[in-house]
Short mmCIF file of C-alpha atoms and ligand atoms in Angstrom, two decimals:
data_model
loop_
_atom_site.label_atom_id
_atom_site.label_comp_id
_atom_site.label_asym_id
_atom_site.label_seq_id
_atom_site.Cartn_x
_atom_site.Cartn_y
_atom_site.Cartn_z
CA UNK A 1 74.25 -68.87 90.43
CA UNK A 2 70.65 -68.65 91.23
CA UNK A 3 68.77 -67.13 88.19
CA UNK A 4 67.04 -64.23 89.84
CA UNK A 5 66.32 -62.22 86.80
CA UNK A 6 64.90 -62.69 83.28
CA UNK A 7 67.67 -61.56 81.05
CA UNK A 8 65.44 -60.80 78.27
CA UNK A 9 63.75 -58.41 80.48
CA UNK A 10 66.91 -56.85 81.54
CA UNK A 11 68.01 -56.23 77.92
CA UNK A 12 64.47 -54.82 77.03
CA UNK A 13 64.55 -52.35 80.00
CA UNK A 14 68.12 -50.99 79.07
CA UNK A 15 66.95 -50.86 75.19
CA UNK A 16 63.97 -48.74 76.25
CA UNK A 17 66.03 -46.32 78.04
CA UNK A 18 65.28 -47.16 81.39
CA UNK A 19 67.74 -47.62 84.33
CA UNK A 20 68.94 -50.80 85.70
CA UNK A 21 69.34 -51.50 89.51
CA UNK A 22 72.84 -52.10 91.11
CA UNK A 23 71.50 -55.69 91.74
CA UNK A 24 70.53 -56.16 88.19
CA UNK A 25 73.93 -55.03 86.71
CA UNK A 26 75.62 -57.24 89.35
CA UNK A 27 73.68 -60.13 88.24
CA UNK A 28 74.33 -59.51 84.49
CA UNK A 29 78.30 -59.29 85.04
CA UNK A 30 78.33 -62.07 87.51
CA UNK A 31 76.29 -64.58 85.56
CA UNK A 32 78.34 -63.56 82.43
CA UNK A 33 81.47 -64.13 84.01
CA UNK A 34 80.29 -67.46 85.50
CA UNK A 35 79.32 -68.53 81.75
CA UNK A 36 75.65 -68.46 82.65
CA UNK A 37 74.78 -65.90 80.18
CA UNK A 38 75.66 -66.25 76.43
CA UNK A 39 77.83 -63.68 74.49
CA UNK A 40 74.94 -62.66 72.19
CA UNK A 41 72.75 -61.78 75.32
CA UNK A 42 75.58 -59.55 76.73
CA UNK A 43 76.22 -58.16 73.37
CA UNK A 44 72.70 -56.93 73.18
CA UNK A 45 72.90 -55.50 76.73
CA UNK A 46 76.17 -53.58 75.57
CA UNK A 47 74.61 -52.34 72.44
CA UNK A 48 71.47 -50.97 74.50
CA UNK A 49 73.96 -49.55 76.83
CA UNK A 50 75.97 -47.89 74.18
CA UNK A 51 72.99 -46.28 72.61
CA UNK A 52 71.16 -45.42 75.82
CA UNK A 53 73.99 -44.68 77.99
CA UNK A 54 74.40 -45.46 81.68
CA UNK A 55 73.71 -43.15 84.53
CA UNK A 56 76.23 -42.33 87.52
CA UNK A 57 74.63 -45.13 89.63
CA UNK A 58 74.89 -47.75 86.80
CA UNK A 59 78.30 -46.98 85.87
CA UNK A 60 79.58 -47.29 89.49
CA UNK A 61 77.65 -50.66 89.67
CA UNK A 62 79.11 -51.62 86.25
CA UNK A 63 82.68 -50.92 87.63
CA UNK A 64 82.09 -52.53 91.24
CA UNK A 65 80.59 -55.49 89.55
CA UNK A 66 83.68 -55.74 87.13
CA UNK A 67 86.02 -55.22 90.07
CA UNK A 68 84.85 -57.74 92.00
CA UNK A 69 84.70 -60.24 89.15
CA UNK A 70 88.24 -61.28 90.26
CA UNK A 71 90.55 -60.63 93.06
CA UNK A 72 91.02 -57.03 94.65
CA UNK A 73 94.76 -57.00 95.65
CA UNK A 74 95.34 -56.19 99.16
CA UNK A 75 98.41 -53.89 99.67
CA UNK A 76 97.68 -52.65 103.06
CA UNK A 77 100.45 -54.18 104.74
CA UNK A 78 102.63 -52.10 102.51
CA UNK A 79 103.13 -48.66 104.30
CA UNK A 80 102.11 -45.64 102.37
CA UNK A 81 99.62 -44.42 99.84
CA UNK A 82 99.89 -46.59 96.70
CA UNK A 83 99.52 -44.39 93.64
CA UNK A 84 99.17 -45.35 89.88
CA UNK A 85 98.68 -43.57 86.62
CA UNK A 86 96.71 -44.43 83.50
CA UNK A 87 96.84 -42.99 80.17
CA UNK A 88 94.26 -43.35 77.63
CA UNK A 89 96.99 -44.09 75.13
CA UNK A 90 98.83 -42.25 72.41
CA UNK A 91 101.70 -42.16 69.92
CA UNK A 92 105.36 -41.99 71.53
CA UNK A 93 103.64 -42.22 75.16
CA UNK A 94 106.43 -43.84 77.11
CA UNK A 95 105.66 -41.68 80.18
CA UNK A 96 104.88 -44.74 82.44
CA UNK A 97 108.57 -45.80 82.21
CA UNK A 98 109.74 -42.56 83.22
CA UNK A 99 107.17 -41.32 86.02
CA UNK A 100 107.15 -44.79 87.82
CA UNK A 101 110.76 -44.81 88.67
CA UNK A 102 110.71 -41.04 89.61
CA UNK A 103 107.59 -41.58 92.00
CA UNK A 104 109.00 -44.78 93.53
CA UNK A 105 112.49 -43.03 94.06
CA UNK A 106 110.52 -40.23 96.10
CA UNK A 107 109.22 -42.98 98.34
CA UNK A 108 105.65 -43.58 97.08
CA UNK A 109 104.73 -47.16 96.16
CA UNK A 110 103.70 -47.55 92.54
CA UNK A 111 101.94 -50.91 91.93
CA UNK A 112 101.63 -50.59 87.94
CA UNK A 113 99.84 -53.05 85.86
CA UNK A 114 99.94 -52.16 82.13
CA UNK A 115 98.67 -53.36 78.91
CA UNK A 116 99.88 -53.94 75.39
CA UNK A 117 99.71 -51.80 72.39
CA UNK A 118 96.88 -52.17 70.29
CA UNK A 119 96.07 -50.45 66.94
CA UNK A 120 98.05 -47.22 66.64
CA UNK A 121 98.86 -46.68 70.11
CA UNK A 122 102.08 -48.50 72.01
CA UNK A 123 101.62 -50.32 75.21
CA UNK A 124 104.03 -50.11 78.16
CA UNK A 125 104.30 -53.78 78.42
CA UNK A 126 105.81 -54.04 74.92
CA UNK A 127 108.19 -51.43 75.69
CA UNK A 128 109.33 -53.28 78.77
CA UNK A 129 109.69 -56.85 77.06
CA UNK A 130 111.99 -54.76 74.44
CA UNK A 131 114.65 -54.91 77.33
CA UNK A 132 116.13 -58.53 76.76
CA UNK A 133 115.24 -60.61 79.64
CA UNK A 134 112.52 -58.19 81.41
CA UNK A 135 109.58 -60.30 82.44
CA UNK A 136 106.23 -58.59 83.10
CA UNK A 137 104.61 -62.04 84.09
CA UNK A 138 104.91 -62.33 87.74
CA UNK A 139 102.30 -63.99 90.25
CA UNK A 140 100.58 -62.09 93.11
CA UNK A 141 103.18 -62.88 95.66
CA UNK A 142 105.99 -61.96 93.41
CA UNK A 143 104.02 -58.74 92.74
CA UNK A 144 103.70 -57.73 96.33
CA UNK A 145 107.17 -58.81 97.08
CA UNK A 146 108.80 -56.50 94.32
CA UNK A 147 106.86 -53.59 95.38
CA UNK A 148 107.62 -53.75 99.08
CA UNK A 149 111.40 -54.17 98.16
CA UNK A 150 111.61 -51.23 95.58
CA UNK A 151 108.20 -49.24 95.87
CA UNK A 152 107.69 -50.28 92.36
CA UNK A 153 106.35 -53.30 90.10
CA UNK A 154 105.79 -53.00 86.43
CA UNK A 155 103.67 -56.15 85.30
CA UNK A 156 100.98 -57.22 83.04
CA UNK A 157 97.28 -58.00 83.86
CA UNK A 158 96.80 -61.42 85.27
CA UNK A 159 93.85 -63.81 84.91
CA UNK A 160 92.91 -62.98 88.27
CA UNK A 161 92.31 -59.36 87.94
CA UNK A 162 88.90 -57.95 86.57
CA UNK A 163 88.30 -61.05 84.43
CA UNK A 164 84.86 -59.82 83.35
CA UNK A 165 86.54 -56.81 81.56
CA UNK A 166 88.70 -59.19 79.59
CA UNK A 167 85.83 -60.97 78.22
CA UNK A 168 83.60 -57.90 77.91
CA UNK A 169 86.27 -55.95 76.17
CA UNK A 170 87.04 -58.70 73.68
CA UNK A 171 83.04 -58.66 72.97
CA UNK A 172 83.01 -54.98 72.77
CA UNK A 173 85.87 -55.03 70.18
CA UNK A 174 83.64 -57.28 67.90
CA UNK A 175 80.32 -55.74 68.43
CA UNK A 176 81.28 -51.97 67.83
CA UNK A 177 80.69 -51.19 71.54
CA UNK A 178 83.98 -49.87 72.21
CA UNK A 179 83.60 -46.10 72.03
CA UNK A 180 81.11 -45.63 74.99
CA UNK A 181 82.07 -43.47 77.69
CA UNK A 182 80.70 -45.33 80.63
CA UNK A 183 81.76 -48.57 79.31
CA UNK A 184 85.35 -47.37 78.66
CA UNK A 185 85.37 -45.67 82.30
CA UNK A 186 83.89 -48.91 83.98
CA UNK A 187 86.75 -50.99 81.99
CA UNK A 188 89.60 -48.93 83.03
CA UNK A 189 88.68 -48.20 86.36
CA UNK A 190 87.78 -51.65 87.41
CA UNK A 191 91.16 -52.83 86.32
CA UNK A 192 93.01 -49.76 88.27
CA UNK A 193 91.06 -50.35 91.46
CA UNK A 194 91.84 -54.13 91.51
CA UNK A 195 95.61 -53.31 91.73
CA UNK A 196 95.24 -52.21 95.19
CA UNK A 197 95.78 -48.54 94.64
CA UNK A 198 94.72 -45.75 97.13
CA UNK A 199 94.93 -42.85 94.60
CA UNK A 200 95.22 -42.52 90.65
CA UNK A 201 96.43 -39.88 88.20
CA UNK A 202 94.91 -40.01 84.63
CA UNK A 203 96.47 -38.79 81.40
CA UNK A 204 93.27 -38.53 79.23
CA UNK A 205 94.24 -37.57 75.77
CA UNK A 206 92.60 -35.92 72.96
CA UNK A 207 93.43 -35.32 69.18
CA UNK A 208 94.31 -37.00 65.84
CA UNK A 209 96.38 -39.77 67.79
CA UNK A 210 93.96 -40.45 70.84
CA UNK A 211 90.97 -42.41 71.42
CA UNK A 212 88.91 -39.39 71.91
CA UNK A 213 89.34 -36.95 68.93
CA UNK A 214 88.22 -33.64 70.58
CA UNK A 215 89.04 -32.13 74.03
CA UNK A 216 85.33 -32.21 74.83
CA UNK A 217 84.99 -35.86 74.49
CA UNK A 218 88.30 -36.27 76.32
CA UNK A 219 86.63 -33.84 79.34
CA UNK A 220 83.48 -36.15 79.42
CA UNK A 221 85.56 -39.44 79.57
CA UNK A 222 87.86 -37.57 82.38
CA UNK A 223 84.76 -36.70 84.55
CA UNK A 224 83.36 -40.22 84.35
CA UNK A 225 86.86 -41.64 85.36
CA UNK A 226 87.24 -39.09 88.14
CA UNK A 227 83.56 -39.63 89.44
CA UNK A 228 84.13 -43.50 89.64
CA UNK A 229 87.43 -42.98 91.40
CA UNK A 230 85.87 -40.60 93.96
CA UNK A 231 82.73 -42.87 94.28
CA UNK A 232 85.49 -45.52 95.60
CA UNK A 233 87.00 -43.03 97.72
CA UNK A 234 90.31 -43.06 95.89
CA UNK A 235 91.58 -39.71 95.25
CA UNK A 236 91.72 -39.05 91.51
CA UNK A 237 93.13 -36.25 89.39
CA UNK A 238 92.77 -36.06 85.43
CA UNK A 239 94.58 -34.06 83.17
CA UNK A 240 93.41 -33.43 79.51
CA UNK A 241 96.50 -33.53 77.35
CA UNK A 242 97.17 -32.84 73.61
CA UNK A 243 97.84 -35.89 71.19
CA UNK A 244 97.79 -34.08 67.88
CA UNK A 245 101.68 -34.75 67.32
CA UNK A 246 103.45 -37.80 68.80
CA UNK A 247 105.01 -37.19 72.33
CA UNK A 248 108.95 -36.90 71.97
CA UNK A 249 111.07 -37.84 68.98
CA UNK A 250 111.20 -41.69 69.20
CA UNK A 251 108.26 -44.27 68.41
CA UNK A 252 108.62 -47.92 68.77
CA UNK A 253 109.53 -50.14 71.66
CA UNK A 254 112.88 -50.18 72.17
CA UNK A 255 113.28 -46.34 70.82
CA UNK A 256 110.89 -45.45 73.71
CA UNK A 257 112.96 -47.16 76.28
CA UNK A 258 115.99 -45.15 74.85
CA UNK A 259 114.27 -41.93 75.14
CA UNK A 260 113.02 -42.69 78.67
CA UNK A 261 116.70 -43.14 79.68
CA UNK A 262 117.41 -39.91 78.40
CA UNK A 263 114.38 -38.37 80.29
CA UNK A 264 115.41 -40.02 83.48
CA UNK A 265 118.86 -38.60 83.09
CA UNK A 266 117.01 -35.05 82.66
CA UNK A 267 118.02 -35.10 79.05
CA UNK A 268 114.54 -35.86 77.31
CA UNK A 269 112.78 -33.70 74.89
CA UNK A 270 110.63 -30.66 76.37
CA UNK A 271 107.07 -32.01 75.92
CA UNK A 272 108.29 -35.43 77.62
CA UNK A 273 109.72 -33.56 80.66
CA UNK A 274 107.03 -31.27 81.08
CA UNK A 275 104.36 -34.00 81.09
CA UNK A 276 106.27 -36.54 83.04
CA UNK A 277 107.08 -34.05 85.88
CA UNK A 278 103.49 -32.93 85.98
CA UNK A 279 102.06 -36.48 86.22
CA UNK A 280 104.84 -37.50 88.67
CA UNK A 281 104.40 -34.43 90.82
CA UNK A 282 100.76 -35.27 91.06
CA UNK A 283 101.51 -38.72 92.11
CA UNK A 284 103.95 -37.65 94.65
CA UNK A 285 101.46 -35.03 96.04
CA UNK A 286 98.58 -37.79 96.19
CA UNK A 287 101.23 -40.19 97.71
CA UNK A 288 101.56 -37.67 100.67
CA UNK A 289 105.29 -36.84 99.95
CA UNK A 290 104.58 -33.13 98.74
CA UNK A 291 101.86 -30.66 100.10
CA UNK A 292 100.79 -29.62 96.71
CA UNK A 293 101.14 -30.69 92.88
CA UNK A 294 103.86 -27.86 92.53
CA UNK A 295 105.82 -29.11 95.41
CA UNK A 296 105.45 -32.44 93.82
CA UNK A 297 106.79 -31.18 90.49
CA UNK A 298 109.78 -29.82 92.19
CA UNK A 299 110.39 -33.00 93.99
CA UNK A 300 110.22 -34.85 90.76
CA UNK A 301 112.90 -32.71 89.14
CA UNK A 302 115.05 -33.13 92.23
CA UNK A 303 114.79 -37.12 91.96
CA UNK A 304 115.77 -36.74 88.22
CA UNK A 305 118.50 -34.28 89.13
CA UNK A 306 119.95 -36.33 92.00
CA UNK A 307 120.20 -39.48 90.10
CA UNK A 308 117.93 -41.50 92.36
CA UNK A 309 115.01 -41.92 89.54
CA UNK A 310 117.60 -43.35 87.32
CA UNK A 311 118.96 -45.70 89.76
CA UNK A 312 115.64 -46.86 90.72
CA UNK A 313 115.08 -47.61 86.94
CA UNK A 314 118.09 -49.68 86.86
CA UNK A 315 117.14 -51.47 90.10
CA UNK A 316 113.62 -52.44 88.76
CA UNK A 317 114.92 -53.46 85.44
CA UNK A 318 117.47 -56.00 87.15
CA UNK A 319 114.97 -57.04 89.66
CA UNK A 320 112.67 -58.13 86.85
CA UNK A 321 115.18 -59.89 84.86
CA UNK A 322 116.36 -57.20 82.38
CA UNK A 323 119.78 -56.97 81.12
CA UNK A 324 120.95 -53.49 82.46
CA UNK A 325 123.83 -53.44 80.07
CA UNK A 326 121.60 -52.24 77.52
CA UNK A 327 120.21 -49.67 79.77
CA UNK A 328 123.69 -48.41 80.50
CA UNK A 329 124.78 -48.41 76.89
CA UNK A 330 121.89 -48.16 74.75
CA UNK A 331 123.75 -47.78 71.57
CA UNK A 332 124.79 -51.49 71.99
CA UNK A 333 121.24 -52.67 71.25
CA UNK A 334 121.10 -54.38 67.98
CA UNK A 335 119.71 -52.30 65.09
CA UNK A 336 116.82 -53.35 62.44
CA UNK A 337 118.11 -54.52 59.32
CA UNK A 338 116.64 -51.70 57.23
CA UNK A 339 116.82 -47.98 57.88
CA UNK A 340 115.24 -45.30 55.30
CA UNK A 341 114.54 -41.43 55.47
CA UNK A 342 111.75 -39.33 54.47
CA UNK A 343 112.72 -35.72 53.28
CA UNK A 344 110.73 -32.76 52.70
CA UNK A 345 110.15 -31.53 49.31
CA UNK A 346 109.40 -28.11 50.44
CA UNK A 347 110.57 -25.44 52.63
CA UNK A 348 108.58 -23.83 55.51
CA UNK A 349 107.55 -24.70 58.96
CA UNK A 350 106.09 -28.07 60.09
CA UNK A 351 102.25 -27.22 60.74
CA UNK A 352 101.03 -30.71 61.65
CA UNK A 353 102.42 -34.35 62.17
CA UNK A 354 99.22 -36.62 62.00
CA UNK A 355 100.05 -38.70 65.09
CA UNK A 356 97.42 -41.38 64.06
CA UNK A 357 99.13 -42.03 60.57
CA UNK A 358 102.44 -41.97 62.18
CA UNK A 359 101.35 -44.40 64.75
CA UNK A 360 99.92 -46.69 62.12
CA UNK A 361 103.16 -46.33 60.00
CA UNK A 362 105.00 -47.57 63.12
CA UNK A 363 102.59 -50.69 63.52
CA UNK A 364 103.18 -51.40 59.99
CA UNK A 365 106.97 -51.36 60.37
CA UNK A 366 106.53 -54.04 63.06
CA UNK A 367 106.47 -51.99 66.26
CA UNK A 368 102.87 -52.66 66.90
CA UNK A 369 99.80 -54.84 66.28
CA UNK A 370 96.52 -55.10 64.58
CA UNK A 371 95.22 -58.13 66.29
CA UNK A 372 95.87 -59.23 69.83
CA UNK A 373 97.79 -62.30 68.89
CA UNK A 374 100.60 -60.45 66.73
CA UNK A 375 104.06 -60.44 67.92
CA UNK A 376 105.95 -57.13 68.08
CA UNK A 377 109.36 -56.12 66.87
CA UNK A 378 111.26 -54.31 69.33
CA UNK A 379 113.87 -52.96 66.87
CA UNK A 380 111.13 -51.33 64.41
CA UNK A 381 110.02 -47.72 64.86
CA UNK A 382 110.45 -44.13 63.51
CA UNK A 383 112.74 -41.29 64.84
CA UNK A 384 111.44 -37.68 64.23
CA UNK A 385 113.77 -35.22 63.25
CA UNK A 386 111.24 -32.36 63.41
CA UNK A 387 108.13 -31.50 65.54
CA UNK A 388 105.23 -29.00 64.74
CA UNK A 389 106.53 -25.42 64.64
CA UNK A 390 109.98 -26.35 63.48
CA UNK A 391 111.62 -24.90 60.29
CA UNK A 392 112.12 -27.29 57.40
CA UNK A 393 114.37 -26.72 54.43
CA UNK A 394 113.62 -28.69 50.84
CA UNK A 395 115.78 -31.94 51.42
CA UNK A 396 115.85 -31.96 55.14
CA UNK A 397 115.09 -35.18 56.78
CA UNK A 398 111.64 -35.43 58.82
CA UNK A 399 111.68 -38.86 59.81
CA UNK A 400 114.04 -41.92 60.00
CA UNK A 401 112.22 -45.08 59.92
CA UNK A 402 113.75 -48.65 60.90
CA UNK A 403 112.06 -52.07 60.27
CA UNK A 404 112.94 -55.87 59.45
CA UNK A 405 110.17 -56.17 56.88
CA UNK A 406 111.42 -54.62 53.69
CA UNK A 407 108.17 -55.14 52.15
CA UNK A 408 106.76 -52.41 54.29
CA UNK A 409 108.98 -49.65 53.03
CA UNK A 410 107.18 -48.27 50.01
CA UNK A 411 103.83 -47.97 51.67
CA UNK A 412 105.17 -46.50 54.96
CA UNK A 413 107.13 -43.94 53.03
CA UNK A 414 104.03 -42.66 51.40
CA UNK A 415 102.22 -42.66 54.75
CA UNK A 416 104.76 -40.90 56.72
CA UNK A 417 105.28 -38.48 53.72
CA UNK A 418 101.18 -37.84 53.68
CA UNK A 419 101.22 -37.45 57.61
CA UNK A 420 103.21 -34.05 57.54
CA UNK A 421 101.79 -30.52 56.69
CA UNK A 422 104.21 -27.71 55.96
CA UNK A 423 103.04 -24.01 56.01
CA UNK A 424 104.67 -20.81 55.01
CA UNK A 425 104.05 -19.18 58.40
CA UNK A 426 104.99 -20.62 61.94
CA UNK A 427 101.67 -22.19 63.13
CA UNK A 428 100.44 -21.16 66.63
CA UNK A 429 101.62 -23.40 69.63
CA UNK A 430 99.07 -25.78 70.88
CA UNK A 431 98.61 -26.52 74.60
CA UNK A 432 100.22 -29.62 75.66
CA UNK A 433 98.21 -29.88 79.02
CA UNK A 434 94.90 -27.96 78.85
CA UNK A 435 92.65 -28.99 81.66
CA UNK A 436 92.66 -30.49 85.14
CA UNK A 437 89.59 -32.37 86.32
CA UNK A 438 89.45 -33.38 90.13
CA UNK A 439 86.97 -33.40 92.99
CA UNK A 440 86.66 -29.58 92.56
CA UNK A 441 85.47 -29.85 88.87
CA UNK A 442 87.35 -28.89 85.71
CA UNK A 443 89.81 -25.88 85.44
CA UNK A 444 92.10 -24.59 82.93
CA UNK A 445 96.02 -25.83 83.38
CA UNK A 446 98.17 -23.97 84.60
CA UNK A 447 96.45 -24.76 87.74
N1 URA B 501 91.09 -49.05 77.45
C1 URA B 501 90.51 -50.02 78.46
O1 URA B 501 91.27 -50.41 79.23
N2 URA B 501 89.11 -50.18 78.25
C2 URA B 501 88.45 -49.55 77.25
O2 URA B 501 87.10 -49.77 77.26
C3 URA B 501 89.16 -48.67 76.51
C4 URA B 501 90.39 -48.51 76.53
#
C-alpha cells in the first residue's frame, strides 16, 4: 500500500484531540491489516482514541474500514430482509438459541455469526458446541446454503469476516483500550454488517453482570450502535436490559441449551420468555412479517405455541451435525462428576444475586474461559433454585453447582454463597427491559 500519511503525525493529531479524516482512518486500518504498521503504533492510536474519543464521522469511518478489511457477505439472492440480533453479553444469556429458531420459523432469514464466551459472560458458540456433533465451522458457500434451506444458520466468525477487528480486539485486550464506546461500537457493528444483514436488533445490557455497569453507559453504547446501523442504512433497534441477576435459572453450556429447549416449547422461565419474545418479535417486525413490534411479539408467541419454532431448532441442529436425540431427551446428556449445593443460612427474601460473581463461579467450575485458548466443559455450570424477590428459609438450597474439577468446589462454594444478599423485606422489582433506542431516539419501555 502506498504510504500516503505519516503515522506519527496521525497519532499526534488524535493525541491532541483533533478529528481524523475518513481517508486517514481508512489508511490506518488498511495499512495495519496489511502488516504495514506495527502493533505499537496502532496501540498508541487506540489509546489516543480511547482518551479523546471519536466523533460520529470518525466512528463511521472506523466501522467502514474494519467492515471492508474482509469480505462483506452478499445474501441478496436470498429473498426477504435478513435480520440478526446482537447482545452485549451477560450471564445465563441463552436468548440467541431461542429467538433464532423462532424468527426463522416465522419466515425471516437469520444469518447468525456468534462469538465464544470470554470472562464472566457465556458465548453462543460454546453452547451450540455442547450439543454432540454440532459444528459451527462452515465455509461461506455452506453458510449461504444452510441459510437458504432453513432461513437460519448458526456459525462462528471466519478469518474472512472483519479481520481488522480480530487483530484490533486482541490488541485492545492487552493495552487497556477495550472499554471505549466508539471502539466497542465499531468492533461489534463491523462484524454484524459483514454478515450480509438488512436489519439488526441489539440487546444492550447494564448491571453487575454486564460490560456496561450503569444504564447511562449502556444508553451511550446503544446510541453509538444504532447511529452506526442507521448510517449504513440498516434498520437498527436497541433495547436496554437488566443484567443485575442471571437470566433464567441455568448457567453453563449444556444447561443453557436445556433451558432453551424448554423456552422453545413455551415452558421457559418468565424473564427468558419475555425478553425472547420482545427481541424475536422485533426481528419479525424488521423482517417485514409483522406491521408492528406488538404484532411481531404475538407472532413470536404463536410460533412457539404451534411447535414450528421447536421444529426449526431440531432441523438446524440436525443440519449442522448435532445429535438431536439429546435435544429430544435432554436428561440423557451425561452429568458432570461432582455436584454440590449452596444453602441459605438465614431466612428472608433474596434481595440480590450478583451476576458477575455467579458468572465467574461458573467459569471456575469449567463452563467458561479466562484466556481465549482455554477449552470449556459443556457439563459444568450452575442451576439457580431462587431468583431475586423469592422467599427463602434457612437451610433451603439457592444453587446446585456441577463440575468435573473437584479442586474448585471450596472456592466456588464461598463465591456463590457471597454472591447472595438476603433482606427481611421483599425488594422492589427491577425493570427487565427499561428503554428502547431507535431512529426516533430513546423512549421508556413498554413502548
Ligand atoms: N464485543 C465485541 O465484539 N467487541 C468489543 O469491542 C467489545 C465486545
